[in-house]
Coordinates of C-alpha atoms and ligand atoms in Angstrom, one line a residue:
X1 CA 25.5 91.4 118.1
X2 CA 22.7 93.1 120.1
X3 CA 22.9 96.7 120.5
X4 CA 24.4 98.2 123.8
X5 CA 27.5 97.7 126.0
X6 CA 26.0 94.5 127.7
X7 CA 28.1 91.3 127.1
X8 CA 30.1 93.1 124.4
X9 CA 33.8 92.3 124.1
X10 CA 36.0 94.8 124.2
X11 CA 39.7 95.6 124.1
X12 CA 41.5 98.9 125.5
X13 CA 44.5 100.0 124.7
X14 CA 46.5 102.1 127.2
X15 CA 44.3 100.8 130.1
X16 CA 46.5 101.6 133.2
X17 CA 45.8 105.3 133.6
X18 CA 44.0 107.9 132.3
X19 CA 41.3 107.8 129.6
X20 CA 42.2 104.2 129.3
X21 CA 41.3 103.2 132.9
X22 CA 38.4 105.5 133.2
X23 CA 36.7 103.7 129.6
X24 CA 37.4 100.1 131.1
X25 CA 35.6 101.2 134.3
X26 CA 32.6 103.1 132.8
X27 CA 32.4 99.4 130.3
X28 CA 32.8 97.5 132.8
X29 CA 30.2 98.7 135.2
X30 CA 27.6 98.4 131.5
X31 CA 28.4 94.8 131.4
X32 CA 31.2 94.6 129.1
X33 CA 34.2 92.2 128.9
X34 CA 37.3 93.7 128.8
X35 CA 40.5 92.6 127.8
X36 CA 42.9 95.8 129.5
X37 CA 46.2 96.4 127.6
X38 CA 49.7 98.6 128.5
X39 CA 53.0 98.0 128.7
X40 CA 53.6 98.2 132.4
X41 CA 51.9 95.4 134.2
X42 CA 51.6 97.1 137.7
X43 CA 48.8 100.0 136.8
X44 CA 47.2 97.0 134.4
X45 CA 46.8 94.6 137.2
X46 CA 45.7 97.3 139.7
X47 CA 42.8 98.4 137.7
X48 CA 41.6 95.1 136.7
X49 CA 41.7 94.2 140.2
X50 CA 39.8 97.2 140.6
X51 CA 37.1 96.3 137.8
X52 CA 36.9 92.5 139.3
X53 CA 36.3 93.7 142.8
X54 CA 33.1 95.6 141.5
X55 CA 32.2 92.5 140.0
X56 CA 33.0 93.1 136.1
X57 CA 34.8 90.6 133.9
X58 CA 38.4 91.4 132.9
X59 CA 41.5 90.1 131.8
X60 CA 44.5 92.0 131.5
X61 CA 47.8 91.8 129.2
X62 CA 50.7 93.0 129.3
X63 CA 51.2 94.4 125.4
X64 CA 53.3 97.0 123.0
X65 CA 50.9 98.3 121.0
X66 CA 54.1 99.8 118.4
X67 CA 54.9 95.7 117.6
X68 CA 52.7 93.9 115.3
X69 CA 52.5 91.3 118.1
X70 CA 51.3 93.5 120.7
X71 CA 47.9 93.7 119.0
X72 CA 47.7 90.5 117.9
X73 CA 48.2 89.0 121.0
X74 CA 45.2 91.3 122.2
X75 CA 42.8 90.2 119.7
X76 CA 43.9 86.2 120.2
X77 CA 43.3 86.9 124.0
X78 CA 39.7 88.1 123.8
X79 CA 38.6 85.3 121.1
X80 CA 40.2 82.6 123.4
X81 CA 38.9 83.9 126.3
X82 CA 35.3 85.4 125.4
X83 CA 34.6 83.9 121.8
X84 CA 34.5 87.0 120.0
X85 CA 35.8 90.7 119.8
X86 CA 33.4 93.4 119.6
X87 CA 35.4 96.3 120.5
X88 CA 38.9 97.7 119.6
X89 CA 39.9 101.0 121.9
X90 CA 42.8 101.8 120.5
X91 CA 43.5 104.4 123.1
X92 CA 47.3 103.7 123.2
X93 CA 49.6 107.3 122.7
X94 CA 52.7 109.3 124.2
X95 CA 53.0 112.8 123.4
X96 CA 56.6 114.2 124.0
X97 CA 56.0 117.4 122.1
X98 CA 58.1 119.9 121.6
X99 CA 59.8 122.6 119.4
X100 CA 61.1 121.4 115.7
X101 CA 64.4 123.1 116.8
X102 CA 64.9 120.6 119.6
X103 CA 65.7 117.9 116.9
X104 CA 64.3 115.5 119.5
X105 CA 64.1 113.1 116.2
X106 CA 63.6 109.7 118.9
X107 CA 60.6 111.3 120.1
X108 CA 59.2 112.3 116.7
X109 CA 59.8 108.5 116.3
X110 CA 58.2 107.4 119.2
X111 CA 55.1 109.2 118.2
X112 CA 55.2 107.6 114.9
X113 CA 55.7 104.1 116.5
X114 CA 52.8 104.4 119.0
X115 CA 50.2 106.9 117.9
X116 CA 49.9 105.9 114.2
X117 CA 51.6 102.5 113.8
X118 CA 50.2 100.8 117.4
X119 CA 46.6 102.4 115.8
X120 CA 47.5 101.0 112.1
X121 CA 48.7 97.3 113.8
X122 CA 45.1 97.3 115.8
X123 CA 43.8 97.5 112.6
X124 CA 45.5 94.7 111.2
X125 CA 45.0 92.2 114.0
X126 CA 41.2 92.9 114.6
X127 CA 40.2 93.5 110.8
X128 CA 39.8 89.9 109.8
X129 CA 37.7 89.2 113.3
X130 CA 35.8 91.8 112.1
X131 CA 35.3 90.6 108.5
X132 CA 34.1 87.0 110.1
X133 CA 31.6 87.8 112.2
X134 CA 30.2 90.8 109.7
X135 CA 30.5 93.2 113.1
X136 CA 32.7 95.0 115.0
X137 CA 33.9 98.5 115.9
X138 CA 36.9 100.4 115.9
X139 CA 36.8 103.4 118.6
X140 CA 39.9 104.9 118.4
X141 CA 41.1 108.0 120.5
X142 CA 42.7 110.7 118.7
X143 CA 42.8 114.4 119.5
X144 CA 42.0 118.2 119.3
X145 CA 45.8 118.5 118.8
X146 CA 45.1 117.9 115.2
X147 CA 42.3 120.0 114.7
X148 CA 44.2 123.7 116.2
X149 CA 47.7 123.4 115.2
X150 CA 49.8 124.6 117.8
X151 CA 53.6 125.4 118.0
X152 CA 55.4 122.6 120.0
X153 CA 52.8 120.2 118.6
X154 CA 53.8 119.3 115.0
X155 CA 54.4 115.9 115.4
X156 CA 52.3 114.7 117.9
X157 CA 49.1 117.0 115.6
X158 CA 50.4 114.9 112.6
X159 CA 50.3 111.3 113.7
X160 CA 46.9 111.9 115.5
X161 CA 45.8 113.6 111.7
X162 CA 47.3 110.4 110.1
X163 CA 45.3 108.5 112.3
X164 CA 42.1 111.0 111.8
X165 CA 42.6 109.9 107.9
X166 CA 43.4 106.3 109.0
X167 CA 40.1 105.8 110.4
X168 CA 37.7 107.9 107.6
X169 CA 39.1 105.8 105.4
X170 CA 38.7 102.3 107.0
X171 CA 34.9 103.7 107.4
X172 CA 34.8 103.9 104.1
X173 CA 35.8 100.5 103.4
X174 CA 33.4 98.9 106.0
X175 CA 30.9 98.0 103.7
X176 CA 28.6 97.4 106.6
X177 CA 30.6 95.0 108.5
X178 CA 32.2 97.4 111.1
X179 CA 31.5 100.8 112.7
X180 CA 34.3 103.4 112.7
X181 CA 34.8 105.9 115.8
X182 CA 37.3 108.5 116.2
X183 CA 37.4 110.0 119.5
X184 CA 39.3 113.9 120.2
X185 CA 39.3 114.9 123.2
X186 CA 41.4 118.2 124.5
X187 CA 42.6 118.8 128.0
X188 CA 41.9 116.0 130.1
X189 CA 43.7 115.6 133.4
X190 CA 46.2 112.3 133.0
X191 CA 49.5 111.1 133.2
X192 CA 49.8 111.9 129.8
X193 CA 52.6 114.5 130.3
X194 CA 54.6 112.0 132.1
X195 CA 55.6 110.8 128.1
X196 CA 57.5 114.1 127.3
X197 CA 60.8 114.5 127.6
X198 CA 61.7 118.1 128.0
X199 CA 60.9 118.8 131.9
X200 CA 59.7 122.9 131.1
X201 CA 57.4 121.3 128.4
X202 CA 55.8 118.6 131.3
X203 CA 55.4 121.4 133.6
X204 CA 54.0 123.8 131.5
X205 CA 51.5 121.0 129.9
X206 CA 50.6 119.3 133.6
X207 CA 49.6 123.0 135.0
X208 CA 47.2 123.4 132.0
X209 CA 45.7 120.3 132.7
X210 CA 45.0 120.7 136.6
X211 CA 44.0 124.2 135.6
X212 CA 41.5 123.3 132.8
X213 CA 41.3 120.0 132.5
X214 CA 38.4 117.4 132.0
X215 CA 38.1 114.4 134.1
X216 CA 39.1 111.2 132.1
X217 CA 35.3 109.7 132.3
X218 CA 33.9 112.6 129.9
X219 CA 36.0 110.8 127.6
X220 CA 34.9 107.8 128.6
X221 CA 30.8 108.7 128.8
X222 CA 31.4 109.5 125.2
X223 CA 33.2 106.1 124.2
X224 CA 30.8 104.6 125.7
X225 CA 27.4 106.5 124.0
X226 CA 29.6 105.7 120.8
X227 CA 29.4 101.9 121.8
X228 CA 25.8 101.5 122.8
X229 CA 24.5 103.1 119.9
X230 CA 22.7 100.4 118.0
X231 CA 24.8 98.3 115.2
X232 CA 23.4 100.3 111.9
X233 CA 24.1 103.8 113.5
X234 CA 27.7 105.0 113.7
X235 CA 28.8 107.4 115.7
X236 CA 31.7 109.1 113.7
X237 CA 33.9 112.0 114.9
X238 CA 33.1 113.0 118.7
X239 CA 35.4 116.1 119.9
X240 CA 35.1 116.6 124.0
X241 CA 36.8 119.8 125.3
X242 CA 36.4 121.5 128.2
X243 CA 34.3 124.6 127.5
X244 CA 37.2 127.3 128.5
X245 CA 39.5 125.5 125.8
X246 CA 40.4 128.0 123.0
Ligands
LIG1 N1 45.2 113.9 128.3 C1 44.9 114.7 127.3 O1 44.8 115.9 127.4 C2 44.7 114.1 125.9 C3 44.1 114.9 124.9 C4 43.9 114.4 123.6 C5 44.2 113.1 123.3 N2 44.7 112.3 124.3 C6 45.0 111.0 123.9 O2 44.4 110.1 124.8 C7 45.1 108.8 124.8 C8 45.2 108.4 126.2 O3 46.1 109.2 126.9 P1 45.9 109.7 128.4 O4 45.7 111.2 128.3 O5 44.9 108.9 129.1 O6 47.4 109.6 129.0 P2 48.0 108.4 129.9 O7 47.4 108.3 131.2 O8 49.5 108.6 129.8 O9 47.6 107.1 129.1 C9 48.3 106.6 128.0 C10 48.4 105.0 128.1 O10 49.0 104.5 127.0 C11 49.8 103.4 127.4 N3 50.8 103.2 126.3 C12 51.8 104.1 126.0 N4 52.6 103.6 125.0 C13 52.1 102.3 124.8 C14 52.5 101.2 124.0 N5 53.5 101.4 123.1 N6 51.8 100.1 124.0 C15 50.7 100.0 124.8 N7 50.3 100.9 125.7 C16 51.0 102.1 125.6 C17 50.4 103.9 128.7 O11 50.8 102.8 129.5 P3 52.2 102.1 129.6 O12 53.2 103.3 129.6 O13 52.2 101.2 130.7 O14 52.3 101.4 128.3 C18 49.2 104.6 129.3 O15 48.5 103.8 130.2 C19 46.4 109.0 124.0 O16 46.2 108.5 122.7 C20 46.5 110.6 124.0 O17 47.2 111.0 122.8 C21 45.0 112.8 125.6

């Protein structure tokens, strides 16, 4: 594949809002295919309607990244409709933190299901692509969360460590075929706190972000540099934090 963001094919995960939205824009406006993934259909549809109107070339599907099919689905969606994957985002995550003593065990769940296994089950479905066409990169967003452990953040700081551990190890194992990217950004201003469940929590974690945090396309500038560097040079760890962030 040549070197750049140009023609390449690439899924996002968690497209409708946030860092998401703002990677699928900043790909799309370098020439990129995109093939925009989320649950909820609405925000999907909106921003590839968005993308199209500026002229870029998108499809959009509606997918659960915490089912094996959700994935799947993805990866069959960009071969049928582009030939080829370059690209995995897997961008995907909730974080309804909170205190161990809240017992809030359905959330700890939930943070399993989508922030390690969705990552883990993007793996699986674009691995074998990979394999085939001996290229391919995995950019997948992780966090600061795991880097500064934090009380309230136990959980959320462990999946996005598994998925730290995840990805050095699939790096590893590329043996050339695949570049490996793990993305960890710290306070940027999203709907993000819409996913937790204790209100005090949301409020506390939304004022933090309008106070200090970064717009969604640093996250996405740096996605992108990941993506354009040529195919024998990969970018491995980038951390983007707002310079005030302790
Ligand atoms: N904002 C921050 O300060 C910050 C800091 C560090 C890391 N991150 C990470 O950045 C990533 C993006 O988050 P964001 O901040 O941009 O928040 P966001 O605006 O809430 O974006 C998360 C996206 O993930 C999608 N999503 C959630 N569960 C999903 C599932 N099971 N299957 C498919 N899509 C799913 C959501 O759409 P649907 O609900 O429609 O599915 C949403 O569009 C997350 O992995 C987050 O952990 C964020």
């Amino acid at each position: 594949m040549t070197d750049g963001i140009e023609g390449k094919v690439v899924v996002v995960t968690g497209a409708g809002s946030g860092i998401g939205a703002a990677t699928a824009r900043r790909l799309a406006a370098g020439g990129a295919k995109l093939v925009l993934a989320g649950r909820g259909a609405a925000r999907l549809e909106q921003v590839a309607a968005s993308i199209a109107a500026d002229g870029g070339t998108v499809v959009w599907m509606a997918a659960d990244v915490a089912t094996r099919a959700g994935p799947a689905g993805l990866v069959d969606l960009a071969q049928e409709r582009f030939g080829r994957l370059d690209v995995l985002v897997s961008n995907a995550g909730v974080a309804p933190i909170g205190p161990f003593d809240d017992l809030a065990v359905d959330d700890w769940d939930r943070m399993i299901d989508i922030n390690l296994r969705g990552v883990l089950y993007g793996i699986a479905a674009a691995l074998p692509v990979f394999r085939r066409q001996t290229s391919g990169h995995f950019v997948t967003v992780i966090s600061t969360a795991g880097l500064r452990i934090v009380p309230g953040m136990g959980v959320y700081a462990a999946t996005k460590n598994a998925v730290r551990t995840v990805m050095e190890g699939l790096r590893q194992e590329s043996r050339g075929d695949f570049r490996v990217t793990g993305i960890s950004p710290g306070f940027v201003r999203t709907d993000l706190a819409a996913s937790m469940s204790d209100p005090g929590v949301m409020a506390g974690m939304q004022a933090r972000m309008a106070e200090i945090g970064l717009d969604a396309d640093a996250v996405a500038r740096s996605i992108a540099f990941a993506i354009a560097e040529p195919d024998g040079v990969d970018i491995g760890d980038l951390v983007i934090r707002p310079t005030v962030q302790d």
